[in-house]
């Protein structure tokens, strides 16, 4: 990566023009092109993703999605972007600076079920260490959702992409979930068992009397009621949980 020639690009991301620092090959593949609107953001926008909202973006990578969310919450809102990989967090801060956005706070930390420390690997797409030591190990600060809420205020939206650690993160959000935030969870089906999780375990945090749940995948990107999407849960899929009673525009 030290030989990679860093450069700045400008593309349209879900309707928003953004300048981004491309600082590694993975980011080049993911970000050096226009993005269509993300269906999950479009769905969340119909409910609690509004100007002035507070959003926790957990597993924020280089803050491209955080910047998109920041456009929705506006200058009176707040996006707290939590990223486990130090390089990605630094690039994320640079991307925030390039776009002159003041409503995003970037934390180099891991989302977890506790506040304190967490051991993650050193890969560019950092994952919590499962005990194997693959890709090396490094200790970083850990934040639970409830701990973040104590520090930054209760969020209206949770955006969770934590590479198989979803159940643990939700376990650290029990008090926050009582306030019924809308949630997006990227469910890494194959990685969940490594950390004691399962699809049913994730679903259990969004009971039918409190949430409408929807699912989609890369192959089927249109969100539909979860009850119609059992076939999607055999591999990585996307879950959106909308609090019952949240306003629809």
PDB file of C-alpha atoms in Angstrom:
ATOM      1  CA  UNK A   1       0.000   0.000   0.000  1.00  0.00           C
ATOM      2  CA  UNK A   2       2.969   2.314   0.546  1.00  0.00           C
ATOM      3  CA  UNK A   3       3.499   2.350  -3.233  1.00  0.00           C
ATOM      4  CA  UNK A   4      -0.113   3.261  -3.960  1.00  0.00           C
ATOM      5  CA  UNK A   5      -0.415   6.709  -5.556  1.00  0.00           C
ATOM      6  CA  UNK A   6      -2.997   8.610  -3.556  1.00  0.00           C
ATOM      7  CA  UNK A   7      -5.334  10.835  -5.525  1.00  0.00           C
ATOM      8  CA  UNK A   8      -8.578  12.740  -5.158  1.00  0.00           C
ATOM      9  CA  UNK A   9     -11.621  11.937  -7.258  1.00  0.00           C
ATOM     10  CA  UNK A  10     -15.029  13.524  -7.625  1.00  0.00           C
ATOM     11  CA  UNK A  11     -18.084  11.407  -8.269  1.00  0.00           C
ATOM     12  CA  UNK A  12     -21.807  11.391  -7.628  1.00  0.00           C
ATOM     13  CA  UNK A  13     -22.815   9.238  -4.646  1.00  0.00           C
ATOM     14  CA  UNK A  14     -26.545   8.681  -4.426  1.00  0.00           C
ATOM     15  CA  UNK A  15     -27.269  12.106  -5.876  1.00  0.00           C
ATOM     16  CA  UNK A  16     -24.559  13.930  -3.923  1.00  0.00           C
ATOM     17  CA  UNK A  17     -21.308  15.083  -5.574  1.00  0.00           C
ATOM     18  CA  UNK A  18     -18.397  14.335  -3.241  1.00  0.00           C
ATOM     19  CA  UNK A  19     -14.627  14.687  -3.347  1.00  0.00           C
ATOM     20  CA  UNK A  20     -12.839  11.595  -1.995  1.00  0.00           C
ATOM     21  CA  UNK A  21      -9.257  10.680  -1.258  1.00  0.00           C
ATOM     22  CA  UNK A  22      -8.426   7.340  -2.864  1.00  0.00           C
ATOM     23  CA  UNK A  23      -5.595   6.051  -0.688  1.00  0.00           C
ATOM     24  CA  UNK A  24      -5.528   2.263  -1.254  1.00  0.00           C
ATOM     25  CA  UNK A  25      -6.533  -0.320  -3.879  1.00  0.00           C
ATOM     26  CA  UNK A  26      -9.640  -1.438  -1.984  1.00  0.00           C
ATOM     27  CA  UNK A  27     -10.981   2.107  -1.866  1.00  0.00           C
ATOM     28  CA  UNK A  28     -10.242   2.523  -5.574  1.00  0.00           C
ATOM     29  CA  UNK A  29     -12.435  -0.460  -6.385  1.00  0.00           C
ATOM     30  CA  UNK A  30     -15.232   0.581  -4.044  1.00  0.00           C
ATOM     31  CA  UNK A  31     -15.354   4.345  -4.478  1.00  0.00           C
ATOM     32  CA  UNK A  32     -13.732   5.518  -7.727  1.00  0.00           C
ATOM     33  CA  UNK A  33     -16.999   5.596  -9.672  1.00  0.00           C
ATOM     34  CA  UNK A  34     -20.507   7.024  -9.400  1.00  0.00           C
ATOM     35  CA  UNK A  35     -22.916   5.346  -7.000  1.00  0.00           C
ATOM     36  CA  UNK A  36     -26.680   5.058  -7.455  1.00  0.00           C
ATOM     37  CA  UNK A  37     -28.885   5.954  -4.527  1.00  0.00           C
ATOM     38  CA  UNK A  38     -28.653   3.305  -1.812  1.00  0.00           C
ATOM     39  CA  UNK A  39     -32.093   1.687  -1.340  1.00  0.00           C
ATOM     40  CA  UNK A  40     -31.610   1.495   2.436  1.00  0.00           C
ATOM     41  CA  UNK A  41     -30.986   5.238   2.684  1.00  0.00           C
ATOM     42  CA  UNK A  42     -34.012   5.935   0.490  1.00  0.00           C
ATOM     43  CA  UNK A  43     -36.157   3.817   2.828  1.00  0.00           C
ATOM     44  CA  UNK A  44     -34.753   5.337   6.023  1.00  0.00           C
ATOM     45  CA  UNK A  45     -35.310   8.811   4.578  1.00  0.00           C
ATOM     46  CA  UNK A  46     -39.056   8.147   4.549  1.00  0.00           C
ATOM     47  CA  UNK A  47     -39.004   7.800   8.328  1.00  0.00           C
ATOM     48  CA  UNK A  48     -36.518   9.095  10.921  1.00  0.00           C
ATOM     49  CA  UNK A  49     -33.564   9.995   8.677  1.00  0.00           C
ATOM     50  CA  UNK A  50     -34.475  13.679   8.592  1.00  0.00           C
ATOM     51  CA  UNK A  51     -32.818  17.084   8.946  1.00  0.00           C
ATOM     52  CA  UNK A  52     -31.620  17.426  12.516  1.00  0.00           C
ATOM     53  CA  UNK A  53     -31.472  13.653  13.157  1.00  0.00           C
ATOM     54  CA  UNK A  54     -28.641  11.906  14.992  1.00  0.00           C
ATOM     55  CA  UNK A  55     -27.160   8.840  13.265  1.00  0.00           C
ATOM     56  CA  UNK A  56     -24.574   6.307  14.425  1.00  0.00           C
ATOM     57  CA  UNK A  57     -22.689   4.819  11.459  1.00  0.00           C
ATOM     58  CA  UNK A  58     -20.934   1.744  12.869  1.00  0.00           C
ATOM     59  CA  UNK A  59     -18.297   0.259  10.606  1.00  0.00           C
ATOM     60  CA  UNK A  60     -17.963   3.494   8.646  1.00  0.00           C
ATOM     61  CA  UNK A  61     -14.861   2.550   6.611  1.00  0.00           C
ATOM     62  CA  UNK A  62     -13.741   5.775   4.887  1.00  0.00           C
ATOM     63  CA  UNK A  63     -16.948   7.694   5.641  1.00  0.00           C
ATOM     64  CA  UNK A  64     -18.529   7.714   2.189  1.00  0.00           C
ATOM     65  CA  UNK A  65     -21.866   6.500   3.555  1.00  0.00           C
ATOM     66  CA  UNK A  66     -21.427   8.813   6.557  1.00  0.00           C
ATOM     67  CA  UNK A  67     -21.142  11.741   4.149  1.00  0.00           C
ATOM     68  CA  UNK A  68     -24.292  10.620   2.352  1.00  0.00           C
ATOM     69  CA  UNK A  69     -26.131  10.366   5.670  1.00  0.00           C
ATOM     70  CA  UNK A  70     -24.790  13.803   6.629  1.00  0.00           C
ATOM     71  CA  UNK A  71     -26.477  15.315   3.583  1.00  0.00           C
ATOM     72  CA  UNK A  72     -29.812  14.013   4.893  1.00  0.00           C
ATOM     73  CA  UNK A  73     -29.409  15.160   8.507  1.00  0.00           C
ATOM     74  CA  UNK A  74     -28.058  18.555   7.458  1.00  0.00           C
ATOM     75  CA  UNK A  75     -25.981  20.984   9.515  1.00  0.00           C
ATOM     76  CA  UNK A  76     -28.293  20.691  12.530  1.00  0.00           C
ATOM     77  CA  UNK A  77     -27.907  16.914  12.669  1.00  0.00           C
ATOM     78  CA  UNK A  78     -25.015  14.662  13.638  1.00  0.00           C
ATOM     79  CA  UNK A  79     -23.417  11.532  12.204  1.00  0.00           C
ATOM     80  CA  UNK A  80     -21.071   9.661  14.549  1.00  0.00           C
ATOM     81  CA  UNK A  81     -18.877   7.472  12.325  1.00  0.00           C
ATOM     82  CA  UNK A  82     -17.104   4.613  14.118  1.00  0.00           C
ATOM     83  CA  UNK A  83     -14.309   2.837  12.232  1.00  0.00           C
ATOM     84  CA  UNK A  84     -11.995   0.124  13.558  1.00  0.00           C
ATOM     85  CA  UNK A  85      -9.128   0.444  11.064  1.00  0.00           C
ATOM     86  CA  UNK A  86      -6.814   3.374  11.815  1.00  0.00           C
ATOM     87  CA  UNK A  87      -5.955   3.987   8.144  1.00  0.00           C
ATOM     88  CA  UNK A  88      -9.624   4.054   7.145  1.00  0.00           C
ATOM     89  CA  UNK A  89     -10.516   6.399   9.996  1.00  0.00           C
ATOM     90  CA  UNK A  90      -7.739   8.794   8.929  1.00  0.00           C
ATOM     91  CA  UNK A  91      -8.899   8.730   5.300  1.00  0.00           C
ATOM     92  CA  UNK A  92     -12.470   9.228   6.510  1.00  0.00           C
ATOM     93  CA  UNK A  93     -11.429  12.365   8.377  1.00  0.00           C
ATOM     94  CA  UNK A  94      -9.729  13.622   5.221  1.00  0.00           C
ATOM     95  CA  UNK A  95     -12.892  12.966   3.213  1.00  0.00           C
ATOM     96  CA  UNK A  96     -14.916  14.939   5.768  1.00  0.00           C
ATOM     97  CA  UNK A  97     -12.426  17.794   5.468  1.00  0.00           C
ATOM     98  CA  UNK A  98     -12.425  17.715   1.654  1.00  0.00           C
ATOM     99  CA  UNK A  99     -16.197  18.158   1.602  1.00  0.00           C
ATOM    100  CA  UNK A 100     -16.286  20.806   4.359  1.00  0.00           C
ATOM    101  CA  UNK A 101     -18.837  18.848   6.391  1.00  0.00           C
ATOM    102  CA  UNK A 102     -19.065  19.791  10.051  1.00  0.00           C
ATOM    103  CA  UNK A 103     -21.796  17.387  11.207  1.00  0.00           C
ATOM    104  CA  UNK A 104     -19.708  14.178  11.070  1.00  0.00           C
ATOM    105  CA  UNK A 105     -17.591  13.029  14.016  1.00  0.00           C
ATOM    106  CA  UNK A 106     -15.139  10.228  13.225  1.00  0.00           C
ATOM    107  CA  UNK A 107     -14.001   7.846  15.968  1.00  0.00           C
ATOM    108  CA  UNK A 108     -11.179   5.361  15.497  1.00  0.00           C
ATOM    109  CA  UNK A 109     -12.811   2.608  17.530  1.00  0.00           C
ATOM    110  CA  UNK A 110     -14.768  -0.602  17.265  1.00  0.00           C
ATOM    111  CA  UNK A 111     -18.484  -1.000  17.864  1.00  0.00           C
ATOM    112  CA  UNK A 112     -19.119  -3.670  20.486  1.00  0.00           C
ATOM    113  CA  UNK A 113     -21.357  -4.872  23.311  1.00  0.00           C
ATOM    114  CA  UNK A 114     -19.211  -3.020  25.850  1.00  0.00           C
ATOM    115  CA  UNK A 115     -17.144   0.121  26.329  1.00  0.00           C
ATOM    116  CA  UNK A 116     -13.414  -0.357  26.776  1.00  0.00           C
ATOM    117  CA  UNK A 117     -11.144  -2.234  24.379  1.00  0.00           C
ATOM    118  CA  UNK A 118     -11.591  -4.584  21.426  1.00  0.00           C
ATOM    119  CA  UNK A 119      -9.120  -6.718  19.469  1.00  0.00           C
ATOM    120  CA  UNK A 120      -9.462  -6.491  15.694  1.00  0.00           C
ATOM    121  CA  UNK A 121      -7.377  -7.660  12.773  1.00  0.00           C
ATOM    122  CA  UNK A 122      -5.218  -5.349  10.681  1.00  0.00           C
ATOM    123  CA  UNK A 123      -6.996  -5.918   7.381  1.00  0.00           C
ATOM    124  CA  UNK A 124      -8.199  -2.920   5.394  1.00  0.00           C
ATOM    125  CA  UNK A 125     -11.755  -4.154   5.906  1.00  0.00           C
ATOM    126  CA  UNK A 126     -11.191  -4.674   9.635  1.00  0.00           C
ATOM    127  CA  UNK A 127     -12.988  -7.459  11.491  1.00  0.00           C
ATOM    128  CA  UNK A 128     -13.088  -8.315  15.170  1.00  0.00           C
ATOM    129  CA  UNK A 129     -10.460 -10.974  15.876  1.00  0.00           C
ATOM    130  CA  UNK A 130     -12.126 -14.365  16.267  1.00  0.00           C
ATOM    131  CA  UNK A 131      -9.140 -15.862  18.071  1.00  0.00           C
ATOM    132  CA  UNK A 132      -7.385 -17.037  14.919  1.00  0.00           C
ATOM    133  CA  UNK A 133      -5.029 -14.056  14.698  1.00  0.00           C
ATOM    134  CA  UNK A 134      -5.541 -13.948  10.933  1.00  0.00           C
ATOM    135  CA  UNK A 135      -4.218 -10.684   9.434  1.00  0.00           C
ATOM    136  CA  UNK A 136      -2.561  -9.805  12.748  1.00  0.00           C
ATOM    137  CA  UNK A 137      -4.079  -8.301  15.873  1.00  0.00           C
ATOM    138  CA  UNK A 138      -4.360  -4.811  17.297  1.00  0.00           C
ATOM    139  CA  UNK A 139      -6.190  -3.475  20.358  1.00  0.00           C
ATOM    140  CA  UNK A 140      -8.425  -0.441  19.835  1.00  0.00           C
ATOM    141  CA  UNK A 141     -11.003   1.494  21.873  1.00  0.00           C
ATOM    142  CA  UNK A 142     -14.488  -0.056  21.987  1.00  0.00           C
ATOM    143  CA  UNK A 143     -17.840   1.698  22.176  1.00  0.00           C
ATOM    144  CA  UNK A 144     -21.256   0.210  22.754  1.00  0.00           C
ATOM    145  CA  UNK A 145     -24.239   1.920  21.158  1.00  0.00           C
ATOM    146  CA  UNK A 146     -25.537   2.752  24.623  1.00  0.00           C
ATOM    147  CA  UNK A 147     -22.151   4.228  25.530  1.00  0.00           C
ATOM    148  CA  UNK A 148     -22.169   6.353  22.392  1.00  0.00           C
ATOM    149  CA  UNK A 149     -25.694   7.499  23.242  1.00  0.00           C
ATOM    150  CA  UNK A 150     -24.479   8.620  26.675  1.00  0.00           C
ATOM    151  CA  UNK A 151     -21.720  10.623  25.012  1.00  0.00           C
ATOM    152  CA  UNK A 152     -23.435  12.006  21.900  1.00  0.00           C
ATOM    153  CA  UNK A 153     -27.165  11.708  22.584  1.00  0.00           C
ATOM    154  CA  UNK A 154     -29.777   9.152  21.601  1.00  0.00           C
ATOM    155  CA  UNK A 155     -29.742   8.352  17.864  1.00  0.00           C
ATOM    156  CA  UNK A 156     -32.788   8.291  15.626  1.00  0.00           C
ATOM    157  CA  UNK A 157     -30.998   5.988  13.157  1.00  0.00           C
ATOM    158  CA  UNK A 158     -28.472   3.148  13.531  1.00  0.00           C
ATOM    159  CA  UNK A 159     -26.469   2.108  10.473  1.00  0.00           C
ATOM    160  CA  UNK A 160     -24.558  -1.105  11.236  1.00  0.00           C
ATOM    161  CA  UNK A 161     -21.972  -2.824   9.019  1.00  0.00           C
ATOM    162  CA  UNK A 162     -19.582  -4.696  11.309  1.00  0.00           C
ATOM    163  CA  UNK A 163     -18.527  -7.822   9.402  1.00  0.00           C
ATOM    164  CA  UNK A 164     -20.273 -10.508  11.445  1.00  0.00           C
ATOM    165  CA  UNK A 165     -20.269  -8.728  14.827  1.00  0.00           C
ATOM    166  CA  UNK A 166     -23.862  -7.554  14.407  1.00  0.00           C
ATOM    167  CA  UNK A 167     -25.346  -9.505  17.312  1.00  0.00           C
ATOM    168  CA  UNK A 168     -22.727  -8.221  19.766  1.00  0.00           C
ATOM    169  CA  UNK A 169     -23.307  -4.625  18.671  1.00  0.00           C
ATOM    170  CA  UNK A 170     -27.061  -4.998  19.106  1.00  0.00           C
ATOM    171  CA  UNK A 171     -26.507  -6.499  22.553  1.00  0.00           C
ATOM    172  CA  UNK A 172     -24.753  -3.256  23.452  1.00  0.00           C
ATOM    173  CA  UNK A 173     -27.733  -1.227  22.203  1.00  0.00           C
ATOM    174  CA  UNK A 174     -30.517  -2.572  24.410  1.00  0.00           C
ATOM    175  CA  UNK A 175     -31.257   0.707  26.157  1.00  0.00           C
ATOM    176  CA  UNK A 176     -31.046   2.669  22.905  1.00  0.00           C
ATOM    177  CA  UNK A 177     -33.379   0.248  21.120  1.00  0.00           C
ATOM    178  CA  UNK A 178     -36.014   0.982  23.740  1.00  0.00           C
ATOM    179  CA  UNK A 179     -36.246   4.459  22.155  1.00  0.00           C
ATOM    180  CA  UNK A 180     -37.095   2.817  18.791  1.00  0.00           C
ATOM    181  CA  UNK A 181     -34.491   4.140  16.372  1.00  0.00           C
ATOM    182  CA  UNK A 182     -34.776   3.060  12.749  1.00  0.00           C
ATOM    183  CA  UNK A 183     -32.012   0.611  11.882  1.00  0.00           C
ATOM    184  CA  UNK A 184     -30.052  -0.686   8.932  1.00  0.00           C
ATOM    185  CA  UNK A 185     -28.019  -3.862   9.518  1.00  0.00           C
ATOM    186  CA  UNK A 186     -25.792  -5.532   6.948  1.00  0.00           C
ATOM    187  CA  UNK A 187     -26.124  -9.142   8.036  1.00  0.00           C
ATOM    188  CA  UNK A 188     -22.977 -11.193   7.338  1.00  0.00           C
ATOM    189  CA  UNK A 189     -24.604 -14.595   7.570  1.00  0.00           C
ATOM    190  CA  UNK A 190     -21.429 -16.688   7.210  1.00  0.00           C
ATOM    191  CA  UNK A 191     -19.503 -14.659   9.813  1.00  0.00           C
ATOM    192  CA  UNK A 192     -22.203 -14.388  12.492  1.00  0.00           C
ATOM    193  CA  UNK A 193     -21.544 -17.828  14.079  1.00  0.00           C
ATOM    194  CA  UNK A 194     -17.896 -16.936  14.753  1.00  0.00           C
ATOM    195  CA  UNK A 195     -19.134 -14.447  17.336  1.00  0.00           C
ATOM    196  CA  UNK A 196     -22.075 -16.410  18.712  1.00  0.00           C
ATOM    197  CA  UNK A 197     -24.625 -14.865  16.377  1.00  0.00           C
ATOM    198  CA  UNK A 198     -27.337 -16.026  13.996  1.00  0.00           C
ATOM    199  CA  UNK A 199     -29.893 -14.487  11.672  1.00  0.00           C
ATOM    200  CA  UNK A 200     -32.670 -15.291  14.160  1.00  0.00           C
ATOM    201  CA  UNK A 201     -30.636 -13.701  16.930  1.00  0.00           C
ATOM    202  CA  UNK A 202     -30.352 -10.469  14.971  1.00  0.00           C
ATOM    203  CA  UNK A 203     -34.036 -10.514  14.043  1.00  0.00           C
ATOM    204  CA  UNK A 204     -35.037 -10.934  17.689  1.00  0.00           C
ATOM    205  CA  UNK A 205     -33.955  -7.364  18.423  1.00  0.00           C
ATOM    206  CA  UNK A 206     -36.744  -6.103  16.146  1.00  0.00           C
ATOM    207  CA  UNK A 207     -39.992  -7.712  17.380  1.00  0.00           C
ATOM    208  CA  UNK A 208     -43.056  -7.394  15.166  1.00  0.00           C
ATOM    209  CA  UNK A 209     -45.014  -5.372  17.715  1.00  0.00           C
ATOM    210  CA  UNK A 210     -42.351  -2.630  17.640  1.00  0.00           C
ATOM    211  CA  UNK A 211     -40.829  -2.762  14.149  1.00  0.00           C
ATOM    212  CA  UNK A 212     -41.637  -3.327  10.518  1.00  0.00           C
ATOM    213  CA  UNK A 213     -38.744  -5.293   9.027  1.00  0.00           C
ATOM    214  CA  UNK A 214     -37.597  -5.409   5.414  1.00  0.00           C
ATOM    215  CA  UNK A 215     -34.847  -7.296   3.593  1.00  0.00           C
ATOM    216  CA  UNK A 216     -32.882  -6.985   0.369  1.00  0.00           C
ATOM    217  CA  UNK A 217     -29.633  -8.232  -1.137  1.00  0.00           C
ATOM    218  CA  UNK A 218     -27.232  -7.208  -3.869  1.00  0.00           C
ATOM    219  CA  UNK A 219     -29.037  -9.549  -6.253  1.00  0.00           C
ATOM    220  CA  UNK A 220     -32.491  -8.321  -5.123  1.00  0.00           C
ATOM    221  CA  UNK A 221     -31.900  -4.704  -4.066  1.00  0.00           C
ATOM    222  CA  UNK A 222     -35.548  -3.719  -3.647  1.00  0.00           C
ATOM    223  CA  UNK A 223     -36.543  -3.918   0.017  1.00  0.00           C
ATOM    224  CA  UNK A 224     -39.576  -6.082   0.687  1.00  0.00           C
ATOM    225  CA  UNK A 225     -41.236  -7.260   3.915  1.00  0.00           C
ATOM    226  CA  UNK A 226     -38.962  -9.694   5.700  1.00  0.00           C
ATOM    227  CA  UNK A 227     -41.713 -12.338   5.705  1.00  0.00           C
ATOM    228  CA  UNK A 228     -41.355 -12.518   1.905  1.00  0.00           C
ATOM    229  CA  UNK A 229     -37.559 -12.792   1.925  1.00  0.00           C
ATOM    230  CA  UNK A 230     -36.624 -16.001   3.740  1.00  0.00           C
ATOM    231  CA  UNK A 231     -34.605 -17.103   0.708  1.00  0.00           C
ATOM    232  CA  UNK A 232     -32.297 -14.120   1.107  1.00  0.00           C
ATOM    233  CA  UNK A 233     -31.093 -15.113   4.555  1.00  0.00           C
ATOM    234  CA  UNK A 234     -28.824 -17.943   3.356  1.00  0.00           C
ATOM    235  CA  UNK A 235     -26.060 -15.443   2.542  1.00  0.00           C
ATOM    236  CA  UNK A 236     -25.162 -11.818   3.250  1.00  0.00           C
ATOM    237  CA  UNK A 237     -28.246  -9.600   3.106  1.00  0.00           C
ATOM    238  CA  UNK A 238     -29.505  -6.217   4.220  1.00  0.00           C
ATOM    239  CA  UNK A 239     -32.060  -5.691   6.975  1.00  0.00           C
ATOM    240  CA  UNK A 240     -33.968  -2.466   7.593  1.00  0.00           C
ATOM    241  CA  UNK A 241     -36.096  -2.158  10.725  1.00  0.00           C
ATOM    242  CA  UNK A 242     -38.542   0.750  10.825  1.00  0.00           C
ATOM    243  CA  UNK A 243     -40.043   1.661  14.175  1.00  0.00           C
ATOM    244  CA  UNK A 244     -43.803   1.388  14.217  1.00  0.00           C
ATOM    245  CA  UNK A 245     -45.290   4.840  14.527  1.00  0.00           C
ATOM    246  CA  UNK A 246     -42.433   6.690  12.832  1.00  0.00           C
ATOM    247  CA  UNK A 247     -43.761   9.227  10.381  1.00  0.00           C
ATOM    248  CA  UNK A 248     -43.721   8.566   6.661  1.00  0.00           C
ATOM    249  CA  UNK A 249     -43.227  11.538   4.367  1.00  0.00           C
TER     250      UNK A 249
END
